[in-house]
Amino acid sequence: MLVLEAFFDETGTHQGSPVTGVAGFLFDKEGLQRFNNGWEKIGCDLEKPYRTAHCAGRYGQFRDQKWPPWRCDQLMGSLAVLSSETRIAGFIASTQQTDFAKLSADTPSLARWGKSIYSIALLQCLDMVGWFARQRGEQNVYYWFEEGDQHEAEARDIIKLASLDPVLKKRFRHGGDSFVPKGQLVALYSSDQLGWEWQSNYAKLLRAEENGSADRYSESDNFKTLCGNGGQIFIED
């Protein structure tokens, strides 16, 4: 019986990003319904699918004068609160390109599971979700992934192989999966924000370490909200 659904999106695949990976949230049926209902209220004025990078950077649909900076900030804050109040747990898997290149060179067997950070990070997230689901009992998870990453075809093939392997299927609690376009499932907006906040805060920390101000570094309010007071955000970095 499928009782849990996981939503994942890539992050940091753009040129110049300090870290690349996959992030997302796990919902039960009730939490997912509450998220969907909540988004209908806070995102009702959007004309196109929501993108955190656009909202934070004030471009795309957020260039419009009806979206002044304070309103964009309010929308991002509301989304963070909604996600934290409805999700069961969050998961992030990422690495820096240079670190991944070294790991791949030192571990040739890694190529069996993919040659891109996206594919490996995605599998790491499945592994974390599977572990988490096992702690809650024998629950299967349906996985939703947002389409569009340049290595999507590779990831699709890897997940298919894993789903056909009885050991991995059980390990990941794989109950099915789909890749869907942006905007088809609003719960993926929560994953989009978690991923964007992660790579944005990561970049901020790196800059602080470079200029000697790491002791004054602080995560953004939205990332703190997404993580929540009770934790339940699992990170593989």
Short mmCIF file of C-alpha atoms in Angstrom, two decimals:
data_model
loop_
_atom_site.label_atom_id
_atom_site.label_comp_id
_atom_site.label_asym_id
_atom_site.label_seq_id
_atom_site.Cartn_x
_atom_site.Cartn_y
_atom_site.Cartn_z
CA MET A 1 0.00 0.00 0.00
CA LEU A 2 1.41 3.40 -1.00
CA VAL A 3 1.16 5.83 1.85
CA LEU A 4 4.11 8.14 1.22
CA GLU A 5 5.11 10.33 -1.74
CA ALA A 6 8.50 11.95 -2.30
CA PHE A 7 9.12 14.96 -4.54
CA PHE A 8 12.61 15.79 -5.82
CA ASP A 9 14.18 18.50 -7.95
CA GLU A 10 17.75 19.18 -9.04
CA THR A 11 19.66 22.18 -7.76
CA GLY A 12 22.82 24.02 -8.72
CA THR A 13 23.18 22.74 -12.27
CA HIS A 14 23.63 26.27 -13.64
CA GLN A 15 27.02 27.63 -14.62
CA GLY A 16 29.03 28.86 -11.67
CA SER A 17 27.08 27.06 -8.95
CA PRO A 18 29.38 25.93 -6.11
CA VAL A 19 27.39 22.78 -5.46
CA THR A 20 25.14 20.49 -7.49
CA GLY A 21 22.62 18.01 -6.20
CA VAL A 22 19.05 16.92 -5.57
CA ALA A 23 16.64 18.00 -2.83
CA GLY A 24 13.10 17.26 -1.84
CA PHE A 25 10.45 16.41 0.69
CA LEU A 26 8.50 13.35 1.79
CA PHE A 27 4.76 13.70 2.43
CA ASP A 28 2.02 11.45 3.70
CA LYS A 29 -1.44 11.65 2.15
CA GLU A 30 -2.81 14.15 4.68
CA GLY A 31 0.24 16.40 4.57
CA LEU A 32 0.27 16.46 0.79
CA GLN A 33 -3.37 17.48 0.66
CA ARG A 34 -2.72 20.26 3.18
CA PHE A 35 0.21 21.48 1.09
CA ASN A 36 -1.84 21.50 -2.11
CA ASN A 37 -4.70 23.35 -0.42
CA GLY A 38 -2.30 25.85 1.13
CA TRP A 39 -0.59 26.55 -2.18
CA GLU A 40 -3.93 27.35 -3.79
CA LYS A 41 -4.16 30.27 -1.39
CA ILE A 42 -0.61 31.62 -1.33
CA GLY A 43 0.15 31.05 -5.01
CA CYS A 44 -3.20 32.04 -6.48
CA ASP A 45 -1.83 35.17 -8.20
CA LEU A 46 0.91 33.39 -10.14
CA GLU A 47 0.46 33.21 -13.90
CA LYS A 48 3.23 30.67 -14.53
CA PRO A 49 4.84 27.81 -12.58
CA TYR A 50 6.71 29.00 -9.50
CA ARG A 51 10.51 29.14 -9.51
CA THR A 52 12.37 30.20 -6.37
CA ALA A 53 15.32 31.52 -8.39
CA HIS A 54 12.97 33.80 -10.31
CA CYS A 55 11.19 34.97 -7.18
CA ALA A 56 14.44 35.66 -5.31
CA GLY A 57 16.05 37.36 -8.32
CA ARG A 58 12.93 39.33 -9.31
CA TYR A 59 12.86 38.10 -12.89
CA GLY A 60 10.55 36.07 -15.09
CA GLN A 61 6.96 36.69 -13.97
CA PHE A 62 8.27 38.45 -10.87
CA ARG A 63 9.47 41.42 -12.91
CA ASP A 64 5.88 42.58 -13.03
CA GLN A 65 5.12 45.63 -10.88
CA LYS A 66 2.49 43.64 -9.01
CA TRP A 67 5.38 41.68 -7.50
CA PRO A 68 7.41 44.24 -5.55
CA PRO A 69 10.36 42.89 -3.49
CA TRP A 70 8.40 42.71 -0.24
CA ARG A 71 5.71 40.59 -1.88
CA CYS A 72 8.27 38.19 -3.38
CA ASP A 73 9.86 37.82 0.05
CA GLN A 74 6.44 37.19 1.56
CA LEU A 75 5.67 34.47 -0.99
CA MET A 76 8.97 32.68 -0.35
CA GLY A 77 8.46 32.93 3.39
CA SER A 78 4.92 31.57 3.14
CA LEU A 79 6.07 28.65 0.99
CA ALA A 80 8.78 27.77 3.51
CA VAL A 81 6.27 27.78 6.36
CA LEU A 82 3.77 25.71 4.37
CA SER A 83 6.40 23.11 3.50
CA SER A 84 7.69 22.84 7.07
CA GLU A 85 4.17 22.41 8.45
CA THR A 86 3.08 19.70 6.00
CA ARG A 87 6.11 17.57 5.08
CA ILE A 88 7.33 14.57 7.05
CA ALA A 89 11.01 15.00 6.27
CA GLY A 90 13.41 16.59 3.82
CA PHE A 91 16.42 15.17 2.00
CA ILE A 92 19.41 16.79 0.29
CA ALA A 93 22.29 15.11 -1.52
CA SER A 94 24.95 17.25 -3.16
CA THR A 95 28.64 17.69 -3.87
CA GLN A 96 31.03 20.11 -5.47
CA GLN A 97 32.05 19.31 -9.03
CA THR A 98 35.74 19.05 -8.12
CA ASP A 99 34.99 16.65 -5.27
CA PHE A 100 32.83 14.51 -7.53
CA ALA A 101 35.53 14.34 -10.18
CA LYS A 102 38.04 13.09 -7.60
CA LEU A 103 35.55 10.58 -6.17
CA SER A 104 34.81 9.23 -9.63
CA ALA A 105 38.52 8.83 -10.36
CA ASP A 106 39.17 7.10 -7.03
CA THR A 107 36.07 4.88 -7.27
CA PRO A 108 35.71 3.47 -10.82
CA SER A 109 32.80 1.26 -9.74
CA LEU A 110 30.76 4.43 -9.17
CA ALA A 111 30.26 4.72 -12.93
CA ARG A 112 27.96 1.72 -12.76
CA TRP A 113 25.40 3.99 -11.11
CA GLY A 114 25.93 7.08 -13.19
CA LYS A 115 28.47 9.53 -14.48
CA SER A 116 26.74 12.71 -13.31
CA ILE A 117 26.31 14.34 -9.91
CA TYR A 118 22.57 14.48 -10.59
CA SER A 119 22.21 10.71 -10.99
CA ILE A 120 24.36 9.84 -7.98
CA ALA A 121 22.70 12.48 -5.78
CA LEU A 122 19.28 11.25 -6.83
CA LEU A 123 20.20 7.69 -5.80
CA GLN A 124 21.53 8.99 -2.49
CA CYS A 125 18.18 10.65 -1.86
CA LEU A 126 16.33 7.42 -2.65
CA ASP A 127 18.59 5.61 -0.22
CA MET A 128 17.89 8.16 2.54
CA VAL A 129 14.16 8.05 1.89
CA GLY A 130 14.21 4.26 1.93
CA TRP A 131 16.04 4.26 5.24
CA PHE A 132 13.59 6.77 6.70
CA ALA A 133 10.57 4.80 5.48
CA ARG A 134 11.95 1.61 6.98
CA GLN A 135 12.09 3.32 10.37
CA ARG A 136 8.35 3.92 10.05
CA GLY A 137 7.55 0.34 9.03
CA GLU A 138 7.21 -1.45 5.72
CA GLN A 139 5.90 1.51 3.75
CA ASN A 140 6.35 1.97 0.01
CA VAL A 141 7.11 5.37 -1.48
CA TYR A 142 6.07 6.80 -4.82
CA TYR A 143 8.81 9.05 -6.20
CA TRP A 144 8.14 12.15 -8.28
CA PHE A 145 10.98 13.92 -10.10
CA GLU A 146 10.89 17.17 -12.01
CA GLU A 147 11.86 16.88 -15.65
CA GLY A 148 14.50 18.99 -17.31
CA ASP A 149 17.94 18.02 -16.05
CA GLN A 150 20.44 17.35 -18.83
CA HIS A 151 21.25 13.96 -17.29
CA GLU A 152 17.62 12.92 -16.88
CA ALA A 153 17.85 10.04 -19.37
CA GLU A 154 20.72 8.50 -17.43
CA ALA A 155 18.83 8.89 -14.15
CA ARG A 156 15.69 7.31 -15.62
CA ASP A 157 17.69 4.25 -16.73
CA ILE A 158 19.36 3.89 -13.33
CA ILE A 159 16.09 4.11 -11.42
CA LYS A 160 14.53 1.56 -13.75
CA LEU A 161 17.40 -0.85 -13.09
CA ALA A 162 17.07 -0.30 -9.36
CA SER A 163 13.31 -0.90 -9.47
CA LEU A 164 13.91 -4.26 -11.17
CA ASP A 165 16.43 -5.35 -8.53
CA PRO A 166 14.49 -6.93 -5.62
CA VAL A 167 17.14 -5.91 -3.07
CA LEU A 168 17.33 -2.28 -4.16
CA LYS A 169 13.59 -2.02 -4.68
CA LYS A 170 13.09 -3.02 -1.06
CA ARG A 171 15.97 -0.87 0.14
CA PHE A 172 14.51 2.25 -1.51
CA ARG A 173 10.93 1.25 -0.66
CA HIS A 174 10.32 1.95 -4.35
CA GLY A 175 6.61 1.85 -5.09
CA GLY A 176 6.83 3.57 -8.46
CA ASP A 177 8.19 6.76 -10.00
CA SER A 178 7.45 9.43 -12.58
CA PHE A 179 9.24 12.38 -14.14
CA VAL A 180 6.87 15.28 -14.67
CA PRO A 181 7.19 18.78 -16.17
CA LYS A 182 7.41 21.87 -14.00
CA GLY A 183 4.01 23.07 -12.88
CA GLN A 184 2.23 19.72 -13.09
CA LEU A 185 2.60 19.01 -9.35
CA VAL A 186 2.76 22.01 -7.03
CA ALA A 187 4.43 19.95 -4.28
CA LEU A 188 7.56 20.13 -6.42
CA TYR A 189 7.68 23.86 -5.65
CA SER A 190 8.67 22.90 -2.10
CA SER A 191 11.57 20.83 -3.49
CA ASP A 192 12.56 23.70 -5.77
CA GLN A 193 12.80 26.03 -2.78
CA LEU A 194 14.68 23.56 -0.58
CA GLY A 195 17.25 22.99 -3.31
CA TRP A 196 17.64 26.69 -4.08
CA GLU A 197 18.03 27.59 -0.40
CA TRP A 198 20.62 24.84 0.06
CA GLN A 199 22.88 25.90 -2.79
CA SER A 200 22.38 29.60 -2.00
CA ASN A 201 23.38 29.13 1.64
CA TYR A 202 26.24 26.84 0.60
CA ALA A 203 27.62 29.55 -1.66
CA LYS A 204 27.25 32.11 1.11
CA LEU A 205 29.19 29.88 3.52
CA LEU A 206 32.00 29.33 1.01
CA ARG A 207 32.34 33.08 0.51
CA ALA A 208 32.42 33.59 4.27
CA GLU A 209 35.17 30.99 4.64
CA GLU A 210 37.18 32.62 1.87
CA ASN A 211 37.08 36.08 3.43
CA GLY A 212 37.58 34.88 6.99
CA SER A 213 34.09 35.64 8.28
CA ALA A 214 32.78 32.09 8.69
CA ASP A 215 32.21 32.72 12.40
CA ARG A 216 29.58 35.30 11.46
CA TYR A 217 27.83 33.12 8.89
CA SER A 218 24.15 32.44 9.45
CA GLU A 219 21.69 30.41 7.39
CA SER A 220 18.79 32.25 5.79
CA ASP A 221 15.52 32.48 7.68
CA ASN A 222 13.72 30.49 4.99
CA PHE A 223 16.22 27.64 5.15
CA LYS A 224 15.89 27.54 8.92
CA THR A 225 12.12 27.40 8.52
CA LEU A 226 12.33 24.60 5.97
CA CYS A 227 14.50 22.59 8.34
CA GLY A 228 12.13 23.21 11.24
CA ASN A 229 12.75 23.08 14.95
CA GLY A 230 12.43 19.29 15.04
CA GLY A 231 15.05 18.66 12.36
CA GLN A 232 14.02 15.83 10.04
CA ILE A 233 16.18 17.22 7.24
CA PHE A 234 18.74 14.65 6.14
CA ILE A 235 21.80 15.80 4.21
CA GLU A 236 24.43 13.81 2.31
CA ASP A 237 27.19 16.16 1.22
#
